[in-house]
PDB file of C-alpha atoms in Angstrom:
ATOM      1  CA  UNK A 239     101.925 109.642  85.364  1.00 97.00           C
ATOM      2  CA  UNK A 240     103.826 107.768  88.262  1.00 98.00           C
ATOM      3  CA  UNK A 241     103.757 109.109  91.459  1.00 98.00           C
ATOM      4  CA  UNK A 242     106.663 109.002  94.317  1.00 98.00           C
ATOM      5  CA  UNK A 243     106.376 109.448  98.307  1.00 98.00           C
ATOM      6  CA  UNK A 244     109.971 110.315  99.858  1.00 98.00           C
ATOM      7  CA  UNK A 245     109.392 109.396 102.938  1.00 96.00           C
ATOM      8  CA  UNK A 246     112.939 108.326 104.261  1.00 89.00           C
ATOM      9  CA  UNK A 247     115.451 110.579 106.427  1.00 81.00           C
ATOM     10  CA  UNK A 248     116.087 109.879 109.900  1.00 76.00           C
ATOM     11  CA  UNK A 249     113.822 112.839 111.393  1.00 79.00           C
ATOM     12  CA  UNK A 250     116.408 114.285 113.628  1.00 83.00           C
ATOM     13  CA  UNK A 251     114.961 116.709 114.429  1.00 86.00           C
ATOM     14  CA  UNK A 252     111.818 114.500 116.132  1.00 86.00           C
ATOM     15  CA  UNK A 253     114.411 112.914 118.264  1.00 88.00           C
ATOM     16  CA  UNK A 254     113.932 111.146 120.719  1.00 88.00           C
ATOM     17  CA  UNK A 255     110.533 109.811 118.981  1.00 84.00           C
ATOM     18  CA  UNK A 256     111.984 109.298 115.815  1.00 86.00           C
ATOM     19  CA  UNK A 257     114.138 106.566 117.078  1.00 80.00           C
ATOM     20  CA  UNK A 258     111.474 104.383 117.304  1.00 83.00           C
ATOM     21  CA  UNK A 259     109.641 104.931 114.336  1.00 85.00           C
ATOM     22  CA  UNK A 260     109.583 106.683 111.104  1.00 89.00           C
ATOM     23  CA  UNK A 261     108.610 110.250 111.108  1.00 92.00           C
ATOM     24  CA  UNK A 262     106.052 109.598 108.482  1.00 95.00           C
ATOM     25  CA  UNK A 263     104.163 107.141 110.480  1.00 94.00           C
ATOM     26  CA  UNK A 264     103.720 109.551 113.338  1.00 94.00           C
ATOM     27  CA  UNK A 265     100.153 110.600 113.730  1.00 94.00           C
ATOM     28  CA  UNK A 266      98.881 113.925 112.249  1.00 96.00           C
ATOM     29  CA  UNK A 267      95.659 114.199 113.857  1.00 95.00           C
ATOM     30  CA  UNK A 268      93.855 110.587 113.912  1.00 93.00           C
ATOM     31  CA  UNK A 269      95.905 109.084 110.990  1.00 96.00           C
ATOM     32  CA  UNK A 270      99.734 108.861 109.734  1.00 97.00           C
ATOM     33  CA  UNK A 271     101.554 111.072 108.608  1.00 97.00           C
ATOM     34  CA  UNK A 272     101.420 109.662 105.230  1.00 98.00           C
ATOM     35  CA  UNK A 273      98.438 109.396 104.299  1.00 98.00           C
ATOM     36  CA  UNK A 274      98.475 113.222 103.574  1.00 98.00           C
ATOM     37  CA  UNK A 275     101.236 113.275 100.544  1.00 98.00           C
ATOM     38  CA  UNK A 276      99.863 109.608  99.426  1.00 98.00           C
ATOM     39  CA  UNK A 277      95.921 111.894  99.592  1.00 98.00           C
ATOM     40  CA  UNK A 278      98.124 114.250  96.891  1.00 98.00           C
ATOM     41  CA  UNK A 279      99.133 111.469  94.372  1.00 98.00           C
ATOM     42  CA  UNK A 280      95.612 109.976  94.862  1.00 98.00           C
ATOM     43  CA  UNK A 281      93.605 113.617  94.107  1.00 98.00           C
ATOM     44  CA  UNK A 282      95.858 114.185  91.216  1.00 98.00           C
ATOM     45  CA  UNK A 283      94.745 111.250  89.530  1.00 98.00           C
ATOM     46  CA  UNK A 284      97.119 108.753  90.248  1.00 98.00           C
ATOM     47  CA  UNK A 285      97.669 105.066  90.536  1.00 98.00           C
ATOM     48  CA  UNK A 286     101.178 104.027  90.265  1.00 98.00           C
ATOM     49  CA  UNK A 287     102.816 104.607  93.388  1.00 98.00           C
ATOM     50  CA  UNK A 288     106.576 103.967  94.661  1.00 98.00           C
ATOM     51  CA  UNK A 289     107.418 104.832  98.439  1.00 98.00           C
ATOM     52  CA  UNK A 290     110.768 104.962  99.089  1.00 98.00           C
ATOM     53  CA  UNK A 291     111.807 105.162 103.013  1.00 97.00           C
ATOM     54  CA  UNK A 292     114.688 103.380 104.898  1.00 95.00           C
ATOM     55  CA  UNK A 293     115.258  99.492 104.999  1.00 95.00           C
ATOM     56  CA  UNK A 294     113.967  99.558 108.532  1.00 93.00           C
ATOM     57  CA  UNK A 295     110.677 100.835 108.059  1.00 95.00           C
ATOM     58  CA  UNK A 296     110.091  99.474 104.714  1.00 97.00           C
ATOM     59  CA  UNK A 297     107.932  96.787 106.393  1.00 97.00           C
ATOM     60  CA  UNK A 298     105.807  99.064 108.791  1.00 96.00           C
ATOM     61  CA  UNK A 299     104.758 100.909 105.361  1.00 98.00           C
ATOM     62  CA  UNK A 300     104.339  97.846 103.598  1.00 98.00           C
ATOM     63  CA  UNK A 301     101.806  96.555 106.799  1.00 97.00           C
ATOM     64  CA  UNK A 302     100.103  99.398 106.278  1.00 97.00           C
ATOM     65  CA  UNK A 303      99.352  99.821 102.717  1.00 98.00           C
ATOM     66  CA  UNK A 304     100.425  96.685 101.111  1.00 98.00           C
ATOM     67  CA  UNK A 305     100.247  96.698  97.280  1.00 98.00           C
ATOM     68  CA  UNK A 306      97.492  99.547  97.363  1.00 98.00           C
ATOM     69  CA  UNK A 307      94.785  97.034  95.570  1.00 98.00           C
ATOM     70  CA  UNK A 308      92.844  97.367  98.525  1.00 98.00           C
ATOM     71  CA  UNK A 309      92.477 101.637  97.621  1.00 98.00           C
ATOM     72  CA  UNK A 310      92.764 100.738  93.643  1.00 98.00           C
ATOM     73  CA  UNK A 311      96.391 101.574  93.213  1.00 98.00           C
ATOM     74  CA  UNK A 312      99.456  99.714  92.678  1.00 98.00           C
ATOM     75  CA  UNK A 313     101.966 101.043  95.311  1.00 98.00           C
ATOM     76  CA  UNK A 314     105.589  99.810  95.194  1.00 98.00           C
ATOM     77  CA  UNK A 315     108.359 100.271  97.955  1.00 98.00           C
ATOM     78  CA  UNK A 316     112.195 100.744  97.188  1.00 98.00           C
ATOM     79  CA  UNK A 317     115.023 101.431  99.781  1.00 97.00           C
ATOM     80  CA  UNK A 318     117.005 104.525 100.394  1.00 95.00           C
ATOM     81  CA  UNK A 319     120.048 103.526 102.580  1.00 91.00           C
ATOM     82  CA  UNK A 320     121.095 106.753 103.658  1.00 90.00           C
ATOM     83  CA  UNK A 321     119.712 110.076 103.305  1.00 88.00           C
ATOM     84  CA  UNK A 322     121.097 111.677  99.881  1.00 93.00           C
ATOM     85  CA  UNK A 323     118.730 114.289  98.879  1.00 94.00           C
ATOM     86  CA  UNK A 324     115.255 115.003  97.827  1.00 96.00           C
ATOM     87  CA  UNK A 325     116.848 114.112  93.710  1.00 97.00           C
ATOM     88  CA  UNK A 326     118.306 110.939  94.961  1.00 97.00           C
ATOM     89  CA  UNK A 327     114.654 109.905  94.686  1.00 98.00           C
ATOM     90  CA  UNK A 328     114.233 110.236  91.326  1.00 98.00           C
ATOM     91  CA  UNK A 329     117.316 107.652  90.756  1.00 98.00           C
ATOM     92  CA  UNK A 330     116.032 105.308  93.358  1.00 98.00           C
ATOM     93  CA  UNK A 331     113.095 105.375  91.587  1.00 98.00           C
ATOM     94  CA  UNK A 332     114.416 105.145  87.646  1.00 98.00           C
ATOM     95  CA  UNK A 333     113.494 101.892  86.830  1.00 98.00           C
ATOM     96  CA  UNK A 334     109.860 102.961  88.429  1.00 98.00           C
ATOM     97  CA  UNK A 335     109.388 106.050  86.389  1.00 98.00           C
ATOM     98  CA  UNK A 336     110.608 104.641  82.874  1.00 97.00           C
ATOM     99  CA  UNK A 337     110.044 107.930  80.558  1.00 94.00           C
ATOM    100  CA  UNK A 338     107.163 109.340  82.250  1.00 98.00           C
ATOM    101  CA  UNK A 339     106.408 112.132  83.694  1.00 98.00           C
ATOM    102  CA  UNK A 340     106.582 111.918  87.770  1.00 98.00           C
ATOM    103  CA  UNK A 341     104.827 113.561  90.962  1.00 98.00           C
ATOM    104  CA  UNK A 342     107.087 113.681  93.518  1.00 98.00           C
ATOM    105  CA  UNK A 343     105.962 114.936  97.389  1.00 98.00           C
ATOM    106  CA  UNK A 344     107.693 114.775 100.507  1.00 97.00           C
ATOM    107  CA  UNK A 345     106.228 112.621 103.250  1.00 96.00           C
ATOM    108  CA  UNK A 346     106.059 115.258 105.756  1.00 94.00           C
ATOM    109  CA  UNK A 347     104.109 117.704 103.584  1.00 95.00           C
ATOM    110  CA  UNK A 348     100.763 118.646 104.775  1.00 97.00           C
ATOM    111  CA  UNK A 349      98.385 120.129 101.883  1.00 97.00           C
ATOM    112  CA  UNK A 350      94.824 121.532 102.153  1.00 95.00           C
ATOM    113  CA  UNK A 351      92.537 123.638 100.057  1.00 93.00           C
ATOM    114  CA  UNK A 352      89.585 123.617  98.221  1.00 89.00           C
ATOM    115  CA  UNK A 353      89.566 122.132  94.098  1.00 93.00           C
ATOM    116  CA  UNK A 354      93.256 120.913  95.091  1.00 96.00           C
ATOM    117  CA  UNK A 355      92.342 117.863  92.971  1.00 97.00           C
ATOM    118  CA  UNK A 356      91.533 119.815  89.938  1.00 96.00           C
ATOM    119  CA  UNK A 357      94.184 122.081  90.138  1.00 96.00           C
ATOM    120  CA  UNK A 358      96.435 119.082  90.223  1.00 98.00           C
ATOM    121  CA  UNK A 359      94.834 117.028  87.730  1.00 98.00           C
ATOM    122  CA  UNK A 360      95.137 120.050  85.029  1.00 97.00           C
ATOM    123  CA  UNK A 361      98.645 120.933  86.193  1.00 97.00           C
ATOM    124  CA  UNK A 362      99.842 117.046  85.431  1.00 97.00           C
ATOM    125  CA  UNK A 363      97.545 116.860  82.404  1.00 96.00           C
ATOM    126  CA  UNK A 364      99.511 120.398  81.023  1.00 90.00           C
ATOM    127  CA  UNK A 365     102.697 119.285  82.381  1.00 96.00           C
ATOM    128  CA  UNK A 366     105.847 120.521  80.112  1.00 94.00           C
ATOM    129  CA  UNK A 367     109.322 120.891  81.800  1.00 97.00           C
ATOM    130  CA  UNK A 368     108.620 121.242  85.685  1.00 98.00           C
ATOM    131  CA  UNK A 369     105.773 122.774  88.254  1.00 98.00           C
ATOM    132  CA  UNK A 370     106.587 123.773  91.457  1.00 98.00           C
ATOM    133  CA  UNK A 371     104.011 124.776  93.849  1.00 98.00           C
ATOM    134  CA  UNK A 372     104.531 128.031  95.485  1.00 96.00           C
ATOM    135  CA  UNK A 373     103.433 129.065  99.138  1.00 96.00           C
ATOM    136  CA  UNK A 374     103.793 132.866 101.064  1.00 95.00           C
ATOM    137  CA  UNK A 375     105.147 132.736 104.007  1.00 93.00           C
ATOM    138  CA  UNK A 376     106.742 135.396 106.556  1.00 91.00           C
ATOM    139  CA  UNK A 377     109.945 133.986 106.955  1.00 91.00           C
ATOM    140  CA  UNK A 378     111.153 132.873 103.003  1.00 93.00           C
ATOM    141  CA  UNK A 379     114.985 133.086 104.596  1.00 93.00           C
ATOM    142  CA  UNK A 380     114.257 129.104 106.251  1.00 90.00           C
ATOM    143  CA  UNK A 381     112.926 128.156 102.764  1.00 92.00           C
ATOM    144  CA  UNK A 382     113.702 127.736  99.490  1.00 93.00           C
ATOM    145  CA  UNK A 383     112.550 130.551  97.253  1.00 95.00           C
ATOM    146  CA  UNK A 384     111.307 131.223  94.188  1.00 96.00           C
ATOM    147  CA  UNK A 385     110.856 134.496  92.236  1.00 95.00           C
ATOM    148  CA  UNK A 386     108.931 134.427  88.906  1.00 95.00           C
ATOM    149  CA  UNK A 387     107.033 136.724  86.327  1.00 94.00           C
ATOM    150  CA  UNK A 388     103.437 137.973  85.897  1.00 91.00           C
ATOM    151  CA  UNK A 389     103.370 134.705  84.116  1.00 91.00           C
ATOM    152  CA  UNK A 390     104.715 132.257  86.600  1.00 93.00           C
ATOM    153  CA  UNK A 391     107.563 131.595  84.609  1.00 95.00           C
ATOM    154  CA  UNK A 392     111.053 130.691  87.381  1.00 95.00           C
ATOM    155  CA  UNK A 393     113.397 133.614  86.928  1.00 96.00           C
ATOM    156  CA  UNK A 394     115.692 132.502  90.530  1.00 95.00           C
ATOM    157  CA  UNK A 395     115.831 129.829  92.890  1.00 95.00           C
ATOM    158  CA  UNK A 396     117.625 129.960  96.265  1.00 93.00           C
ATOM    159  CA  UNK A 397     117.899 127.921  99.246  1.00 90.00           C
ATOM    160  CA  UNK A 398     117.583 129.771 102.419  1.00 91.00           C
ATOM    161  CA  UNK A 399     118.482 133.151 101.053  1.00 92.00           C
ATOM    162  CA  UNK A 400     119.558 135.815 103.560  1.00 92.00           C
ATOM    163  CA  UNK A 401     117.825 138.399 101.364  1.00 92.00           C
ATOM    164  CA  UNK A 402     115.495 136.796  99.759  1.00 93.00           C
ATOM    165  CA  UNK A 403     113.852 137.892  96.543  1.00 93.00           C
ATOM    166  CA  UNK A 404     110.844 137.184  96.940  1.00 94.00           C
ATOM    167  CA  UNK A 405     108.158 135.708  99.473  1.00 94.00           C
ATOM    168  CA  UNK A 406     107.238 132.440  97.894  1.00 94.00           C
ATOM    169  CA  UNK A 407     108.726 129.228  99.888  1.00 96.00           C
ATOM    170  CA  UNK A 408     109.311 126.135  97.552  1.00 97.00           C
ATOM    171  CA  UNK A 409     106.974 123.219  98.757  1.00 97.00           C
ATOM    172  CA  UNK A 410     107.370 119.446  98.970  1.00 96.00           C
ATOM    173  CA  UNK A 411     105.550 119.148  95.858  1.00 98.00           C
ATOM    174  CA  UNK A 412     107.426 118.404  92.260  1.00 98.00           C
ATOM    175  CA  UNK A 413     105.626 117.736  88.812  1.00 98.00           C
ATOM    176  CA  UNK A 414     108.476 116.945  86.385  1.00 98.00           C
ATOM    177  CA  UNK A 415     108.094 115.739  82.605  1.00 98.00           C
ATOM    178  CA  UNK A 416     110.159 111.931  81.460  1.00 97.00           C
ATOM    179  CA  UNK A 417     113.362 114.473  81.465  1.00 98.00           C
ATOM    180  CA  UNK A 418     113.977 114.143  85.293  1.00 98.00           C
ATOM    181  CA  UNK A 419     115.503 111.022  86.175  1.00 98.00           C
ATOM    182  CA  UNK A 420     118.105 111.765  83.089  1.00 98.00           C
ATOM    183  CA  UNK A 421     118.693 115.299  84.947  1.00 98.00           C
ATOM    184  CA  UNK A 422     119.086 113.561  88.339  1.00 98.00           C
ATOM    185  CA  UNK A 423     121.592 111.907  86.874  1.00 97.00           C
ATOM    186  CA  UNK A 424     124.015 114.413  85.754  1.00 97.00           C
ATOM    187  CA  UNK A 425     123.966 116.215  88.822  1.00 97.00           C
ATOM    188  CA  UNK A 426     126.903 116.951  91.334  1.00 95.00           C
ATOM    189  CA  UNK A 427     126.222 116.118  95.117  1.00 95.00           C
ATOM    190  CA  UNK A 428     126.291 118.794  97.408  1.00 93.00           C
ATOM    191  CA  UNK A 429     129.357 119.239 100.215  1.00 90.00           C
ATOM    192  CA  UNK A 430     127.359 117.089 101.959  1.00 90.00           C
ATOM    193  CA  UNK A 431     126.669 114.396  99.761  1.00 91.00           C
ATOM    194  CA  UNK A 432     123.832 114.935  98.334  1.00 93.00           C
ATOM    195  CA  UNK A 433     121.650 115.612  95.157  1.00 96.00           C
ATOM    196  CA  UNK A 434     119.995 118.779  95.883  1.00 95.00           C
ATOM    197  CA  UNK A 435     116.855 119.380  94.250  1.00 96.00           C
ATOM    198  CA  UNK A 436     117.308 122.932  94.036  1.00 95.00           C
ATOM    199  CA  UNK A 437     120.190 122.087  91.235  1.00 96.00           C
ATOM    200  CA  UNK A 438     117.509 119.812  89.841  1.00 97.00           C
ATOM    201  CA  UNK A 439     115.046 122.604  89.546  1.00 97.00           C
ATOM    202  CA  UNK A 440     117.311 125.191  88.338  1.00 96.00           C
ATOM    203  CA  UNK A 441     118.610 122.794  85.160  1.00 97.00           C
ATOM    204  CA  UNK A 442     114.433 123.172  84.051  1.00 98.00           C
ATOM    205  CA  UNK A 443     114.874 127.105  85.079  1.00 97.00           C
ATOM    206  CA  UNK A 444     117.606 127.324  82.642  1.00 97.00           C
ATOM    207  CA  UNK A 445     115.899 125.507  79.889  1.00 97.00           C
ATOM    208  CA  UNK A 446     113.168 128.301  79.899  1.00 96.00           C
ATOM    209  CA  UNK A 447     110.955 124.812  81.825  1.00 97.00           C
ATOM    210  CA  UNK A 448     110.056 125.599  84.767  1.00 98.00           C
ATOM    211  CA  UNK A 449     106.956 127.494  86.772  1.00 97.00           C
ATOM    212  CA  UNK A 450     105.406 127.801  89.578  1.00 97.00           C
ATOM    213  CA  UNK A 451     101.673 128.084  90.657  1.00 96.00           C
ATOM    214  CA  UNK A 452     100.756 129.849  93.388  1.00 94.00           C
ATOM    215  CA  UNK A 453      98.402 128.416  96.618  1.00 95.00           C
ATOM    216  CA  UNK A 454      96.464 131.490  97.336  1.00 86.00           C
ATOM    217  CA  UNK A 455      94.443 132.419 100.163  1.00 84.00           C
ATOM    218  CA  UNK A 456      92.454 129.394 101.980  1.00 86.00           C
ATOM    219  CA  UNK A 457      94.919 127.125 101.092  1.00 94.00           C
ATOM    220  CA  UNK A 458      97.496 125.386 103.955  1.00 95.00           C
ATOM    221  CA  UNK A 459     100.859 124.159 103.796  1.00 96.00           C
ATOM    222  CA  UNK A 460     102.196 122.663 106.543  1.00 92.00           C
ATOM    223  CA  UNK A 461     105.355 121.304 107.075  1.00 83.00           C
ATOM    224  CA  UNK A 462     105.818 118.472 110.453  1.00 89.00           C
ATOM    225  CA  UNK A 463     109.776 118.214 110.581  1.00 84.00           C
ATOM    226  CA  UNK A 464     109.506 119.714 114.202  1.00 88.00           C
ATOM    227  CA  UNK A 465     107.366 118.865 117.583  1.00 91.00           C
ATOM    228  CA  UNK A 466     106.390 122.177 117.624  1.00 92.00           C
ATOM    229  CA  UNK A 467     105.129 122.117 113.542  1.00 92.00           C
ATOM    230  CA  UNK A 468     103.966 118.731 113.744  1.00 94.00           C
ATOM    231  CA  UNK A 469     101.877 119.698 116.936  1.00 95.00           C
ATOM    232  CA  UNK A 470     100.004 122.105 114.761  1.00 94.00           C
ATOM    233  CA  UNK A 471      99.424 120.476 111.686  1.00 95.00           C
ATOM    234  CA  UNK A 472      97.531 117.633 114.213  1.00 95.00           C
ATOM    235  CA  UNK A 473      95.949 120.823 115.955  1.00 96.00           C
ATOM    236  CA  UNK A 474      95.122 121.964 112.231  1.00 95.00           C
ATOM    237  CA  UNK A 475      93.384 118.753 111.174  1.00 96.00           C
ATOM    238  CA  UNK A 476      91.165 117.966 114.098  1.00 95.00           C
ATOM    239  CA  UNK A 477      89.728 121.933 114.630  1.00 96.00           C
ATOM    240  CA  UNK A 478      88.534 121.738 110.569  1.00 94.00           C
ATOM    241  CA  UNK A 479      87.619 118.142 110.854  1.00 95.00           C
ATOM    242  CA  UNK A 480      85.066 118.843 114.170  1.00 94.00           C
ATOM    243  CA  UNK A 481      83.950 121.803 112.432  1.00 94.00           C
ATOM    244  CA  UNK A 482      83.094 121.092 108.871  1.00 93.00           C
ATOM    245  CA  UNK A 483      82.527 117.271 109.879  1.00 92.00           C
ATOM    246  CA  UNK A 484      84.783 115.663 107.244  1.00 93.00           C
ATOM    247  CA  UNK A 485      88.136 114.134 107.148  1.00 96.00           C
ATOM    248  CA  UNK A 486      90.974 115.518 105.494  1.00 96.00           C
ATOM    249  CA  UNK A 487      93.201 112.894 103.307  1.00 98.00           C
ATOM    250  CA  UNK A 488      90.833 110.075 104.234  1.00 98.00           C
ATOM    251  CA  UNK A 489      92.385 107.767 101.499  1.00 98.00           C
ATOM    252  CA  UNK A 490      89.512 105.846 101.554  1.00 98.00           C
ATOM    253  CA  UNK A 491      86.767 107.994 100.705  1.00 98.00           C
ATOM    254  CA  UNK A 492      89.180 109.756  98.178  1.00 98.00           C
ATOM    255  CA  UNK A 493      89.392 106.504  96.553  1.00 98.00           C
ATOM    256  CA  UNK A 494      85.838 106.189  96.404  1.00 98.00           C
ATOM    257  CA  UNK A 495      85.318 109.518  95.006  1.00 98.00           C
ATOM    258  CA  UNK A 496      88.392 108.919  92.301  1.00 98.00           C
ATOM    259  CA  UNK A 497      86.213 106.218  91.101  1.00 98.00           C
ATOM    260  CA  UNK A 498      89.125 103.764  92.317  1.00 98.00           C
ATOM    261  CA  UNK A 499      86.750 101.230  94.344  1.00 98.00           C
ATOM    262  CA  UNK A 500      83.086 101.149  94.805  1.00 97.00           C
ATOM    263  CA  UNK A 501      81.000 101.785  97.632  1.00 98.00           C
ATOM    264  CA  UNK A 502      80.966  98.140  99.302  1.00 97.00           C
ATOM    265  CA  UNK A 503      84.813  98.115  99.081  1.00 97.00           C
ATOM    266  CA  UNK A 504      84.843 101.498 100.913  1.00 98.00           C
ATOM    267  CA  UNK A 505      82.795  99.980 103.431  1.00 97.00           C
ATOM    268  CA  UNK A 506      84.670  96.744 103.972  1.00 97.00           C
ATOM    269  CA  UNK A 507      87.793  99.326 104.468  1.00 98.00           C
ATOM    270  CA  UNK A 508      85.734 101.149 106.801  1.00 97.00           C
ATOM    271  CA  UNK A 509      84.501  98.104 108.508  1.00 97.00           C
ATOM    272  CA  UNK A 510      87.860  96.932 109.541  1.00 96.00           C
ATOM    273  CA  UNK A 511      88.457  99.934 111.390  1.00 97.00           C
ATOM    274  CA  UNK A 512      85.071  99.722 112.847  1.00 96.00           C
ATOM    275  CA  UNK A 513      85.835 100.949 116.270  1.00 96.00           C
ATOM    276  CA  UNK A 514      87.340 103.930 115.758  1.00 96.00           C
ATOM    277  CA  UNK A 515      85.350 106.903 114.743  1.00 96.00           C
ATOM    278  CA  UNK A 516      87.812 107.221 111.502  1.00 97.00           C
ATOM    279  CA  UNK A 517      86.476 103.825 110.572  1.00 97.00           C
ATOM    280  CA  UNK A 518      82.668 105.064 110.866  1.00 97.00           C
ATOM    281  CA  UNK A 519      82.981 107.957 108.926  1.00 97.00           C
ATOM    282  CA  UNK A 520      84.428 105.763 106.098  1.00 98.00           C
ATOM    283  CA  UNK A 521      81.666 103.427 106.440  1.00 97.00           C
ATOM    284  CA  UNK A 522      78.946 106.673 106.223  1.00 97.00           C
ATOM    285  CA  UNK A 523      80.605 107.837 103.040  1.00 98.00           C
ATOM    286  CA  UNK A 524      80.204 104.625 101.755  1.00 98.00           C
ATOM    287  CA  UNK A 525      76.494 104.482 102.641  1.00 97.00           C
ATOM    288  CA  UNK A 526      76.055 107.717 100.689  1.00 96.00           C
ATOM    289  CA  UNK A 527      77.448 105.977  97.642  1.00 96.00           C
ATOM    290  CA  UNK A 528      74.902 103.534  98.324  1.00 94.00           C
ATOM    291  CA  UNK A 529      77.043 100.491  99.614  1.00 93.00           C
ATOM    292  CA  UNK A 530      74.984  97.262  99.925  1.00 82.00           C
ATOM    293  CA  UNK A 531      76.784  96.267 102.962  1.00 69.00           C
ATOM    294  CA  UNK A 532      74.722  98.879 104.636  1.00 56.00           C
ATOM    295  CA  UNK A 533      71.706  97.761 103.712  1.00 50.00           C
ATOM    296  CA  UNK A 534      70.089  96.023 106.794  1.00 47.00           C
ATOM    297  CA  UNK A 535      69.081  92.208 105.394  1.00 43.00           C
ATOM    298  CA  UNK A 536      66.028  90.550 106.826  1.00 34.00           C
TER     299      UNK A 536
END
């Protein structure tokens, strides 16, 4: 399964901030905003990576990640010009998907719960049609929403219903089977230009291929389009963090645990970021895996 990061736009509504750099590099408590939906791809299970952001900050990405070989994975970059839509992704990234099956999650996305990774791993390795991941929120009229059966089978999609039908917001979050990109590319842009992927989603809800699972209770969603949002998804991560003295979408460690790289290459990681207390707690996982580099030599 391939995996794609959106993480263009121009993040208006972060301006004046936004004008320097991308939204998705912002932090979100002590690391970038991306490392949370590239933490999604990674728990799911996968390797092949494409982010797609804006010709600008293409290179700040690249600094940052490189081709992934560092972390195990093989993460590619493509440009979007101009925004066009969450689909538009999918077309960007055609000759990146091939026929199979795709993740795609929106850079700004914030996810946390516990056994996300094997819910996601047995979601992709079930995948038929399309899985969107459902959240309950109080105000489903700023979202879109999905209602569905006992079953979790789509019966209506809308985007920012005035009545809605149901309380379920539409995340960032889209499994879709090797059907998508041919989808993406029969559908009409919106007034504004754009490939909507609510039309995207609806094609699979037509088809009878399309559902929706459910984060429950002790699971977060957080979205960090706004100062106000992005404020307390940082305020979010550090409280659980201090508290239950881990770090949420450490890429590192989750690499480790994947089985991606071994224990001294989480501690080299670690080591480069040695004087920051991000870089430490890398370097302690690492030790509990038993990395040789922390083994004192006489």
């Amino acid at each position: 399964m391939k995996g794609i990061v959106l993480a263009g736009g121009s993040g208006s509504r972060l301006h004046p901030v936004t004008l320097a750099v991308s939204k998705q590099l912002l932090p979100v408590g002590d690391k970038p905003m991306v490392y949370y939906p590239l933490s999604v791809l990674m728990l799911a299970g996968i390797r092949d990576i494409l982010i797609i952001s804006t010709p600008a900050e293409l290179p700040r990405f690249r600094r940052l990640f490189g081709d992934g070989s560092g972390l195990g994975l093989r993460i590619g970059y493509a440009e979007q010009h101009r925004p066009g839509g969450i689909a538009e992704a999918l077309l960007i990234g055609a000759a990146f998907i091939g026929g199979d099956p795709v993740a795609l999650v929106l850079g700004d996305n914030v996810f946390h719960g516990t056994s996300f990774s094997a819910l996601l791993q047995r979601e992709c390795a079930d995948l038929r049609g399309c899985v969107l991941f459902g959240y309950r929120v109080g105000d489903p009229e700023r979202y879109g929403v999905a209602e569905v059966d006992a079953a979790g089978r789509l019966l209506s999609l809308e985007e920012k219903p005035s009545r809605p039908r149901s309380d379920r917001a539409v995340t960032g979050l889209y499994l879709y089977d090797g059907d998508a990109v041919g989808i993406a590319r029969g559908l009409r842009p919106s007034a504004r230009g754009e490939l909507e992927i609510t039309d995207l989603n609806r094609v699979y809800l037509e088809r009878g291929a399309a559902r929706m699972v459910d984060l429950g209770r002790g699971f977060a969603w957080l979205d960090t389009g706004t100062p106000e949002s992005l404020l307390k998804a940082g305020q979010y991560v550090l409280t659980l963090e201090e508290r239950q003295s881990i770090r949420i979408a450490c890429i590192e460690e989750i690499a480790l645990r994947m089985g991606y790289i071994g224990a001294d290459e989480c501690f080299a990681l670690g080591a480069r970021l040695a004087t920051s207390a991000y870089g430490r707690y890398v370097m302690d996982i690492a030790r509990e895996f038993g990395a040789e580099a922390a083994v004192p030599r006489l």
